[in-house]
PDB file of C-alpha atoms and ligand atoms in Angstrom:
ATOM      1  CA  MET A   1     124.695 101.862  26.498  1.00 97.00           C
ATOM      2  CA  HIS A   2     126.423 104.897  25.167  1.00 97.00           C
ATOM      3  CA  ILE A   3     127.744 107.187  27.618  1.00 98.00           C
ATOM      4  CA  ASN A   4     129.342 110.745  26.853  1.00 97.00           C
ATOM      5  CA  GLU A   5     130.300 111.394  30.273  1.00 96.00           C
ATOM      6  CA  ILE A   6     129.789 110.730  34.281  1.00 98.00           C
ATOM      7  CA  TYR A   7     130.728 113.345  36.782  1.00 97.00           C
ATOM      8  CA  LYS A   8     129.876 114.893  39.980  1.00 97.00           C
ATOM      9  CA  SER A   9     128.999 118.461  40.100  1.00 97.00           C
ATOM     10  CA  VAL A  10     125.939 120.746  41.604  1.00 96.00           C
ATOM     11  CA  GLN A  11     122.555 120.448  39.926  1.00 96.00           C
ATOM     12  CA  GLY A  12     122.359 123.778  37.545  1.00 94.00           C
ATOM     13  CA  GLU A  13     118.450 123.730  37.119  1.00 94.00           C
ATOM     14  CA  SER A  14     115.255 122.647  38.238  1.00 96.00           C
ATOM     15  CA  THR A  15     113.983 122.387  41.751  1.00 97.00           C
ATOM     16  CA  PHE A  16     117.076 120.642  42.823  1.00 98.00           C
ATOM     17  CA  ALA A  17     119.401 123.423  41.537  1.00 97.00           C
ATOM     18  CA  GLY A  18     122.415 123.917  43.805  1.00 96.00           C
ATOM     19  CA  LEU A  19     122.598 120.462  45.176  1.00 98.00           C
ATOM     20  CA  PRO A  20     125.223 118.211  44.774  1.00 98.00           C
ATOM     21  CA  CYS A  21     124.577 115.447  41.964  1.00 98.00           C
ATOM     22  CA  ILE A  22     126.054 112.962  39.705  1.00 98.00           C
ATOM     23  CA  PHE A  23     125.533 113.224  36.040  1.00 98.00           C
ATOM     24  CA  VAL A  24     125.128 110.465  33.790  1.00 98.00           C
ATOM     25  CA  ARG A  25     125.158 112.156  30.178  1.00 97.00           C
ATOM     26  CA  LEU A  26     124.126 109.627  27.411  1.00 98.00           C
ATOM     27  CA  ALA A  27     125.109 109.983  23.804  1.00 97.00           C
ATOM     28  CA  GLY A  28     123.011 110.642  20.891  1.00 97.00           C
ATOM     29  CA  CYS A  29     119.831 113.053  20.294  1.00 98.00           C
ATOM     30  CA  ASN A  30     117.368 112.992  17.289  1.00 97.00           C
ATOM     31  CA  LEU A  31     116.758 116.391  17.641  1.00 98.00           C
ATOM     32  CA  ARG A  32     118.802 119.773  16.554  1.00 98.00           C
ATOM     33  CA  CYS A  33     118.017 122.660  18.793  1.00 97.00           C
ATOM     34  CA  SER A  34     119.345 125.828  17.519  1.00 97.00           C
ATOM     35  CA  TRP A  35     120.667 126.857  20.840  1.00 95.00           C
ATOM     36  CA  CYS A  36     121.989 123.500  21.956  1.00 95.00           C
ATOM     37  CA  ASP A  37     124.675 123.386  24.369  1.00 89.00           C
ATOM     38  CA  SER A  38     125.443 119.432  24.105  1.00 92.00           C
ATOM     39  CA  GLU A  39     126.187 119.060  20.309  1.00 94.00           C
ATOM     40  CA  TYR A  40     129.170 117.055  21.739  1.00 93.00           C
ATOM     41  CA  THR A  41     126.853 114.629  22.535  1.00 95.00           C
ATOM     42  CA  PHE A  42     125.210 113.970  19.291  1.00 96.00           C
ATOM     43  CA  SER A  43     127.706 111.244  18.211  1.00 90.00           C
ATOM     44  CA  GLY A  44     130.443 108.798  19.587  1.00 87.00           C
ATOM     45  CA  GLY A  45     130.279 107.986  23.452  1.00 92.00           C
ATOM     46  CA  LYS A  46     132.016 105.082  25.052  1.00 96.00           C
ATOM     47  CA  LYS A  47     130.012 101.985  25.240  1.00 97.00           C
ATOM     48  CA  MET A  48     129.461 100.611  28.774  1.00 97.00           C
ATOM     49  CA  SER A  49     127.547  97.968  30.326  1.00 97.00           C
ATOM     50  CA  VAL A  50     124.865  98.575  33.085  1.00 96.00           C
ATOM     51  CA  GLY A  51     127.081  97.038  35.461  1.00 97.00           C
ATOM     52  CA  GLU A  52     130.157  99.497  34.560  1.00 97.00           C
ATOM     53  CA  ILE A  53     127.744 102.908  34.688  1.00 98.00           C
ATOM     54  CA  GLU A  54     126.532 101.440  38.268  1.00 97.00           C
ATOM     55  CA  LYS A  55     130.092 101.004  39.608  1.00 98.00           C
ATOM     56  CA  ALA A  56     131.131 104.470  38.116  1.00 98.00           C
ATOM     57  CA  VAL A  57     128.127 105.932  40.179  1.00 98.00           C
ATOM     58  CA  HIS A  58     128.510 104.266  43.110  1.00 98.00           C
ATOM     59  CA  ALA A  59     132.436 105.611  43.102  1.00 98.00           C
ATOM     60  CA  LEU A  60     131.400 109.143  43.000  1.00 98.00           C
ATOM     61  CA  SER A  61     129.281 108.882  46.539  1.00 96.00           C
ATOM     62  CA  CYS A  62     126.254 110.948  46.477  1.00 98.00           C
ATOM     63  CA  LYS A  63     122.575 109.827  46.408  1.00 98.00           C
ATOM     64  CA  LEU A  64     121.153 112.319  43.433  1.00 98.00           C
ATOM     65  CA  VAL A  65     121.784 111.221  40.086  1.00 98.00           C
ATOM     66  CA  GLU A  66     120.476 112.877  37.004  1.00 98.00           C
ATOM     67  CA  ILE A  67     120.306 110.922  33.750  1.00 98.00           C
ATOM     68  CA  THR A  68     120.792 113.200  30.798  1.00 98.00           C
ATOM     69  CA  GLY A  69     122.071 113.827  27.211  1.00 95.00           C
ATOM     70  CA  GLY A  70     121.488 114.041  24.446  1.00 95.00           C
ATOM     71  CA  GLU A  71     118.260 112.353  24.938  1.00 98.00           C
ATOM     72  CA  PRO A  72     118.543 109.636  27.360  1.00 98.00           C
ATOM     73  CA  MET A  73     115.118 107.942  25.891  1.00 98.00           C
ATOM     74  CA  LEU A  74     116.807 106.980  22.860  1.00 98.00           C
ATOM     75  CA  GLN A  75     118.388 104.075  24.791  1.00 97.00           C
ATOM     76  CA  GLU A  76     115.173 103.129  26.634  1.00 97.00           C
ATOM     77  CA  LYS A  77     115.539  99.382  26.550  1.00 97.00           C
ATOM     78  CA  SER A  78     118.896  99.572  28.626  1.00 96.00           C
ATOM     79  CA  LEU A  79     117.790 102.829  30.322  1.00 98.00           C
ATOM     80  CA  LEU A  80     115.008 101.385  32.498  1.00 97.00           C
ATOM     81  CA  PRO A  81     116.797  98.628  34.067  1.00 97.00           C
ATOM     82  CA  PHE A  82     119.556 100.929  34.954  1.00 98.00           C
ATOM     83  CA  ILE A  83     116.922 103.469  36.648  1.00 98.00           C
ATOM     84  CA  ASP A  84     115.447 100.437  38.330  1.00 98.00           C
ATOM     85  CA  GLY A  85     118.661  99.643  39.841  1.00 97.00           C
ATOM     86  CA  LEU A  86     119.274 103.190  41.014  1.00 98.00           C
ATOM     87  CA  LEU A  87     115.896 103.210  42.586  1.00 98.00           C
ATOM     88  CA  SER A  88     116.259 100.039  44.633  1.00 98.00           C
ATOM     89  CA  GLY A  89     119.890 101.361  45.653  1.00 97.00           C
ATOM     90  CA  GLY A  90     118.364 104.298  47.409  1.00 98.00           C
ATOM     91  CA  TYR A  91     119.248 107.009  44.898  1.00 98.00           C
ATOM     92  CA  THR A  92     117.072 110.018  43.878  1.00 98.00           C
ATOM     93  CA  VAL A  93     116.915 110.145  39.900  1.00 98.00           C
ATOM     94  CA  LEU A  94     115.962 112.891  37.993  1.00 98.00           C
ATOM     95  CA  MET A  95     116.034 112.617  34.011  1.00 98.00           C
ATOM     96  CA  GLU A  96     116.176 115.405  31.544  1.00 98.00           C
ATOM     97  CA  THR A  97     114.248 114.523  28.272  1.00 98.00           C
ATOM     98  CA  SER A  98     113.507 116.519  25.214  1.00 98.00           C
ATOM     99  CA  GLY A  99     109.664 115.505  25.639  1.00 98.00           C
ATOM    100  CA  GLU A 100     109.745 113.925  21.926  1.00 98.00           C
ATOM    101  CA  ARG A 101     110.009 110.058  22.998  1.00 98.00           C
ATOM    102  CA  PRO A 102     107.056 108.459  24.856  1.00 98.00           C
ATOM    103  CA  LEU A 103     107.660 108.619  28.645  1.00 98.00           C
ATOM    104  CA  ALA A 104     104.654 106.186  29.909  1.00 98.00           C
ATOM    105  CA  ASN A 105     107.523 103.460  30.644  1.00 98.00           C
ATOM    106  CA  VAL A 106     109.542 105.851  33.086  1.00 98.00           C
ATOM    107  CA  PRO A 107     108.958 104.424  36.785  1.00 98.00           C
ATOM    108  CA  LYS A 108     106.673 107.334  38.518  1.00 97.00           C
ATOM    109  CA  SER A 109     109.325 107.640  41.234  1.00 97.00           C
ATOM    110  CA  VAL A 110     111.603 109.198  38.791  1.00 98.00           C
ATOM    111  CA  HIS A 111     111.729 112.931  38.876  1.00 98.00           C
ATOM    112  CA  LYS A 112     111.226 113.589  34.842  1.00 98.00           C
ATOM    113  CA  ILE A 113     112.403 117.226  33.521  1.00 98.00           C
ATOM    114  CA  VAL A 114     110.317 117.240  30.501  1.00 98.00           C
ATOM    115  CA  ASP A 115     111.158 120.062  27.885  1.00 98.00           C
ATOM    116  CA  VAL A 116     108.699 121.376  25.611  1.00 98.00           C
ATOM    117  CA  LYS A 117     110.448 123.099  22.768  1.00 98.00           C
ATOM    118  CA  CYS A 118     109.586 126.360  21.884  1.00 98.00           C
ATOM    119  CA  PRO A 119     109.497 127.531  18.255  1.00 98.00           C
ATOM    120  CA  ALA A 120     113.168 129.419  18.154  1.00 98.00           C
ATOM    121  CA  SER A 121     114.318 126.002  18.989  1.00 98.00           C
ATOM    122  CA  GLY A 122     113.439 124.738  15.392  1.00 98.00           C
ATOM    123  CA  GLU A 123     111.988 121.653  17.106  1.00 98.00           C
ATOM    124  CA  GLY A 124     108.745 123.479  18.333  1.00 97.00           C
ATOM    125  CA  LYS A 125     106.385 120.837  17.038  1.00 96.00           C
ATOM    126  CA  SER A 126     108.422 117.840  18.749  1.00 98.00           C
ATOM    127  CA  PHE A 127     106.780 117.619  21.909  1.00 98.00           C
ATOM    128  CA  HIS A 128     104.790 114.184  22.296  1.00 98.00           C
ATOM    129  CA  LEU A 129     101.307 115.376  23.513  1.00 98.00           C
ATOM    130  CA  PRO A 130     100.506 111.892  25.227  1.00 98.00           C
ATOM    131  CA  ASN A 131     103.489 112.661  27.365  1.00 98.00           C
ATOM    132  CA  LEU A 132     100.909 114.882  29.260  1.00 98.00           C
ATOM    133  CA  ASP A 133      99.309 111.948  30.728  1.00 97.00           C
ATOM    134  CA  ALA A 134     102.651 110.358  32.104  1.00 98.00           C
ATOM    135  CA  LEU A 135     103.320 113.672  33.973  1.00 98.00           C
ATOM    136  CA  THR A 136     103.374 113.181  37.840  1.00 97.00           C
ATOM    137  CA  PRO A 137     103.374 115.431  40.770  1.00 97.00           C
ATOM    138  CA  ASN A 138     107.139 114.632  40.918  1.00 96.00           C
ATOM    139  CA  ASP A 139     107.813 116.098  37.607  1.00 98.00           C
ATOM    140  CA  GLU A 140     108.922 119.680  35.958  1.00 98.00           C
ATOM    141  CA  VAL A 141     108.295 120.627  32.763  1.00 98.00           C
ATOM    142  CA  LYS A 142     110.862 123.199  31.084  1.00 98.00           C
ATOM    143  CA  PHE A 143     110.481 125.662  28.261  1.00 98.00           C
ATOM    144  CA  VAL A 144     113.625 127.400  27.060  1.00 98.00           C
ATOM    145  CA  ILE A 145     112.569 130.634  25.666  1.00 98.00           C
ATOM    146  CA  ALA A 146     114.578 132.966  23.097  1.00 98.00           C
ATOM    147  CA  ASP A 147     111.979 135.759  22.466  1.00 98.00           C
ATOM    148  CA  ARG A 148     108.604 136.960  23.063  1.00 98.00           C
ATOM    149  CA  ALA A 149     107.100 134.444  20.386  1.00 98.00           C
ATOM    150  CA  ASP A 150     108.672 131.579  22.493  1.00 98.00           C
ATOM    151  CA  TYR A 151     107.197 133.158  25.779  1.00 98.00           C
ATOM    152  CA  GLU A 152     103.878 133.486  24.372  1.00 98.00           C
ATOM    153  CA  PHE A 153     104.064 129.694  22.972  1.00 98.00           C
ATOM    154  CA  ALA A 154     105.116 128.732  26.436  1.00 98.00           C
ATOM    155  CA  ARG A 155     102.434 130.850  28.436  1.00 98.00           C
ATOM    156  CA  ASP A 156      99.619 129.518  26.235  1.00 98.00           C
ATOM    157  CA  PHE A 157     100.795 125.999  26.403  1.00 98.00           C
ATOM    158  CA  VAL A 158     100.981 126.036  30.508  1.00 98.00           C
ATOM    159  CA  ARG A 159      97.351 127.767  30.319  1.00 98.00           C
ATOM    160  CA  GLN A 160      95.732 125.214  27.907  1.00 98.00           C
ATOM    161  CA  HIS A 161      96.857 122.224  29.560  1.00 98.00           C
ATOM    162  CA  SER A 162      97.083 123.536  33.319  1.00 97.00           C
ATOM    163  CA  LEU A 163     100.411 122.427  33.620  1.00 97.00           C
ATOM    164  CA  ASP A 164     100.992 124.384  36.953  1.00 93.00           C
ATOM    165  CA  ALA A 165      98.407 122.085  38.733  1.00 94.00           C
ATOM    166  CA  LYS A 166      99.779 118.872  37.150  1.00 95.00           C
ATOM    167  CA  VAL A 167     103.399 118.969  38.371  1.00 98.00           C
ATOM    168  CA  ASN A 168     105.913 119.952  40.749  1.00 98.00           C
ATOM    169  CA  ALA A 169     107.192 123.149  38.992  1.00 98.00           C
ATOM    170  CA  VAL A 170     106.813 124.816  35.362  1.00 98.00           C
ATOM    171  CA  LEU A 171     110.213 126.262  34.735  1.00 98.00           C
ATOM    172  CA  PHE A 172     110.844 129.080  32.313  1.00 98.00           C
ATOM    173  CA  SER A 173     114.574 129.350  31.453  1.00 97.00           C
ATOM    174  CA  PRO A 174     116.133 131.985  29.307  1.00 97.00           C
ATOM    175  CA  ALA A 175     117.797 130.781  26.254  1.00 96.00           C
ATOM    176  CA  PHE A 176     121.872 130.891  26.325  1.00 92.00           C
ATOM    177  CA  ARG A 177     123.870 131.765  23.637  1.00 89.00           C
ATOM    178  CA  LYS A 178     125.871 128.936  21.753  1.00 85.00           C
ATOM    179  CA  ASP A 179     128.778 131.415  21.413  1.00 83.00           C
ATOM    180  CA  ALA A 180     128.924 132.783  24.848  1.00 84.00           C
ATOM    181  CA  ALA A 181     131.481 134.775  26.051  1.00 84.00           C
ATOM    182  CA  PRO A 182     133.653 133.435  28.821  1.00 87.00           C
ATOM    183  CA  ALA A 183     132.223 136.318  31.322  1.00 86.00           C
ATOM    184  CA  ARG A 184     129.861 134.607  33.746  1.00 89.00           C
ATOM    185  CA  ASP A 185     126.683 136.848  33.363  1.00 86.00           C
ATOM    186  CA  ALA A 186     123.427 137.495  31.905  1.00 90.00           C
ATOM    187  CA  ALA A 187     124.536 139.149  28.782  1.00 88.00           C
ATOM    188  CA  ASN A 188     124.890 135.612  27.457  1.00 89.00           C
ATOM    189  CA  CYS A 189     121.461 135.049  27.615  1.00 92.00           C
ATOM    190  CA  LEU A 190     119.266 135.029  24.194  1.00 93.00           C
ATOM    191  CA  LEU A 191     116.523 136.953  26.322  1.00 96.00           C
ATOM    192  CA  ASP A 192     117.268 139.032  29.255  1.00 96.00           C
ATOM    193  CA  PRO A 193     115.874 137.415  32.491  1.00 96.00           C
ATOM    194  CA  GLN A 194     114.460 140.489  33.639  1.00 97.00           C
ATOM    195  CA  GLN A 195     112.534 140.722  30.691  1.00 98.00           C
ATOM    196  CA  LEU A 196     111.383 137.218  31.064  1.00 98.00           C
ATOM    197  CA  VAL A 197     110.285 137.844  34.751  1.00 98.00           C
ATOM    198  CA  GLU A 198     108.452 141.285  33.812  1.00 98.00           C
ATOM    199  CA  TRP A 199     106.452 139.379  31.257  1.00 98.00           C
ATOM    200  CA  ILE A 200     105.791 136.456  34.000  1.00 98.00           C
ATOM    201  CA  LEU A 201     104.388 138.893  36.496  1.00 98.00           C
ATOM    202  CA  ALA A 202     102.800 140.865  33.957  1.00 98.00           C
ATOM    203  CA  ASP A 203     100.732 137.800  33.035  1.00 98.00           C
ATOM    204  CA  GLY A 204     100.120 136.501  36.680  1.00 98.00           C
ATOM    205  CA  LEU A 205     101.704 132.997  35.867  1.00 98.00           C
ATOM    206  CA  SER A 206     102.622 130.548  38.448  1.00 96.00           C
ATOM    207  CA  VAL A 207     106.026 129.459  36.971  1.00 98.00           C
ATOM    208  CA  ARG A 208     109.363 129.235  38.246  1.00 98.00           C
ATOM    209  CA  LEU A 209     112.186 131.416  36.445  1.00 97.00           C
ATOM    210  CA  SER A 210     114.962 128.918  36.148  1.00 96.00           C
ATOM    211  CA  LEU A 211     118.664 130.108  35.479  1.00 94.00           C
ATOM    212  CA  GLN A 212     121.339 127.532  34.581  1.00 91.00           C
ATOM    213  CA  ILE A 213     123.470 128.557  37.637  1.00 91.00           C
ATOM    214  CA  HIS A 214     126.362 126.399  36.422  1.00 91.00           C
ATOM    215  CA  LYS A 215     126.886 128.817  33.904  1.00 89.00           C
ATOM    216  CA  PHE A 216     127.134 131.742  36.389  1.00 90.00           C
ATOM    217  CA  ILE A 217     129.230 129.604  38.322  1.00 90.00           C
ATOM    218  CA  TRP A 218     131.907 128.268  35.718  1.00 91.00           C
ATOM    219  CA  GLU A 219     132.835 129.825  32.112  1.00 89.00           C
ATOM    220  CA  PRO A 220     129.513 128.908  30.149  1.00 86.00           C
ATOM    221  CA  LEU A 221     131.223 126.532  27.653  1.00 83.00           C
ATOM    222  CA  LYS A 222     132.947 124.400  30.225  1.00 85.00           C
ATOM    223  CA  LYS A 223     131.939 120.981  30.121  1.00 82.00           C
ATOM    224  CA  GLY A 224     131.839 118.323  32.699  1.00 82.00           C
ATOM    225  CA  VAL A 225     130.413 120.809  35.518  1.00 84.00           C
TER     226      VAL A 225
HETATM  227  S1  LIG B 301     117.052 117.961  22.515  1.00 62.97           S
HETATM  228 FE1  LIG B 301     118.834 118.498  23.847  1.00 62.97          FE
HETATM  229  S2  LIG B 301     120.524 117.713  23.142  1.00 62.97           S
HETATM  230 FE2  LIG B 301     118.837 117.306  21.865  1.00 62.97          FE
HETATM  231  S3  LIG B 301     119.552 119.274  20.427  1.00 62.97           S
HETATM  232 FE3  LIG B 301     117.844 119.648  21.834  1.00 62.97          FE
HETATM  233  S4  LIG B 301     119.050 120.692  23.625  1.00 62.97           S
HETATM  234 FE4  LIG B 301     120.558 119.524  22.281  1.00 62.97          FE
END
């Protein structure tokens, strides 16, 4: 597999936010989201065997592992056996995915955190709709929201597909500036979280505000945290 980095930090998003977690970041992505904070994963990466990755994970001594990218499902053929190994080793496995690749083959006990890209990302039509049938009550669906049009897209998608009844959590996350200042504050969000909360409350949505807490703990552009 092509691996960009493996490290331990705290989980920054999802209902697992704040928990110590090992991150296995795979290289390569087939999308180009306008606000992407992981462009350094688009090329390169170190080639590692499944055994070498397992060894690196075991050495970090933590039973929560997130597989992320890039887009992990581009390496599905090697990724799925790796996931099976983690599950049989007693790990809790999270996987962040863009939602563009088919997810039907991912083991049901993986906690998938599935993006539905909104229009301002420039990839608003990328979601693979049959993935709605691959969602389980373990999963979370995430919308990264940059403006009012994105919010309305996300709100209407949640309602149209009754998403809050299908998954563990629906996450609404303000998009973050690619040129974020070093200050660890909400001024780096493209959409003010307070504004997003006001819209959520006004519409009575059963969704969870999700801030990327690692960008409030460390400088927003710091890698490997
Ligand atoms: S899917 Fe993720 S890694 Fe790929 S361009 Fe979008 S934000 Fe970046």
